[in-house]
XYZ file of C-alpha atoms in Angstrom:
97
model
C -0.975 -60.043 -73.165
C -2.448 -57.937 -69.833
C -0.599 -58.429 -66.364
C -1.673 -57.712 -62.933
C 0.154 -57.661 -60.066
C -1.263 -57.990 -56.302
C 0.187 -56.129 -53.963
C 0.061 -54.097 -50.301
C 2.609 -52.086 -50.958
C 1.864 -48.794 -51.732
C 5.320 -48.296 -52.912
C 5.919 -51.130 -55.005
C 6.403 -49.416 -58.230
C 9.479 -47.985 -56.945
C 10.549 -51.451 -56.000
C 13.706 -53.494 -57.411
C 11.026 -56.586 -57.849
C 8.879 -53.858 -60.359
C 12.164 -52.433 -61.859
C 13.209 -56.049 -63.091
C 9.817 -56.928 -64.545
C 9.527 -53.537 -66.293
C 13.479 -54.781 -67.370
C 11.965 -57.752 -68.641
C 9.156 -56.115 -70.643
C 6.420 -57.026 -68.284
C 4.121 -53.373 -67.203
C 1.685 -54.840 -64.621
C -1.531 -53.338 -63.838
C -1.205 -53.144 -59.897
C -4.125 -54.201 -58.040
C -4.162 -53.498 -54.384
C -4.091 -56.432 -52.197
C -7.159 -56.824 -49.602
C -6.858 -57.043 -46.047
C -9.417 -59.432 -44.495
C -12.222 -57.459 -42.554
C -14.529 -59.168 -39.661
C -17.251 -59.881 -42.228
C -14.377 -62.100 -44.066
C -13.489 -63.924 -41.338
C -16.685 -64.859 -40.482
C -17.541 -65.935 -44.162
C -14.443 -68.197 -44.367
C -13.855 -69.189 -41.158
C -11.357 -71.748 -40.282
C -8.876 -70.433 -42.636
C -6.519 -67.829 -41.319
C -6.927 -63.975 -42.024
C -3.967 -63.939 -44.683
C -4.984 -66.600 -47.032
C -8.535 -65.352 -46.901
C -6.920 -61.561 -47.894
C -5.212 -63.275 -50.814
C -8.238 -65.088 -51.886
C -10.068 -62.145 -51.738
C -7.599 -60.311 -53.758
C -7.133 -63.251 -56.363
C -11.439 -62.936 -56.924
C -11.213 -59.140 -57.709
C -8.706 -59.988 -60.476
C -10.252 -62.717 -61.935
C -13.538 -60.653 -62.294
C -12.243 -58.335 -64.448
C -10.324 -60.775 -66.315
C -13.989 -62.234 -66.840
C -15.464 -59.347 -67.457
C -12.602 -59.016 -70.274
C -12.555 -59.307 -73.916
C -8.504 -60.661 -73.034
C -7.689 -63.948 -74.515
C -4.425 -64.220 -71.864
C -3.678 -62.931 -68.949
C -1.118 -63.279 -66.240
C -1.404 -62.979 -62.214
C 1.502 -62.074 -60.173
C 1.856 -61.825 -56.995
C 4.252 -58.969 -56.042
C 7.120 -61.086 -54.483
C 7.738 -62.262 -58.423
C 11.254 -61.838 -59.496
C 11.318 -62.554 -63.047
C 14.015 -64.173 -65.555
C 14.077 -62.961 -68.838
C 14.816 -66.076 -70.988
C 12.398 -68.361 -68.593
C 9.805 -66.022 -68.995
C 9.863 -65.797 -72.664
C 10.434 -69.388 -73.263
C 7.137 -70.148 -71.140
C 4.976 -67.387 -72.298
C 5.515 -68.911 -76.319
C 4.768 -72.431 -74.886
C 1.402 -71.306 -73.395
C 0.079 -69.192 -75.897
C 0.874 -71.593 -78.426
C -0.835 -74.036 -76.856
């Protein structure tokens, strides 16, 4: 299953969180996060800049997914801490549904 991971951290691939993903068999495609600029803030008034950045980062990944032929895709953020037993059970359930 193709997996995207959203992060603003340029050094994420050397982090403990990244190592824990690889340990459970997840090798994500790193998708750079988005820092909202003034135009974004103008387009989405009354929203915190962090929320706009998160939305835009996810939107960028959703567009990649929509243009792919993948049946299933997983999107994670860089603060995820995987649990191999839980992940295995949930993946099996999602794919079988």
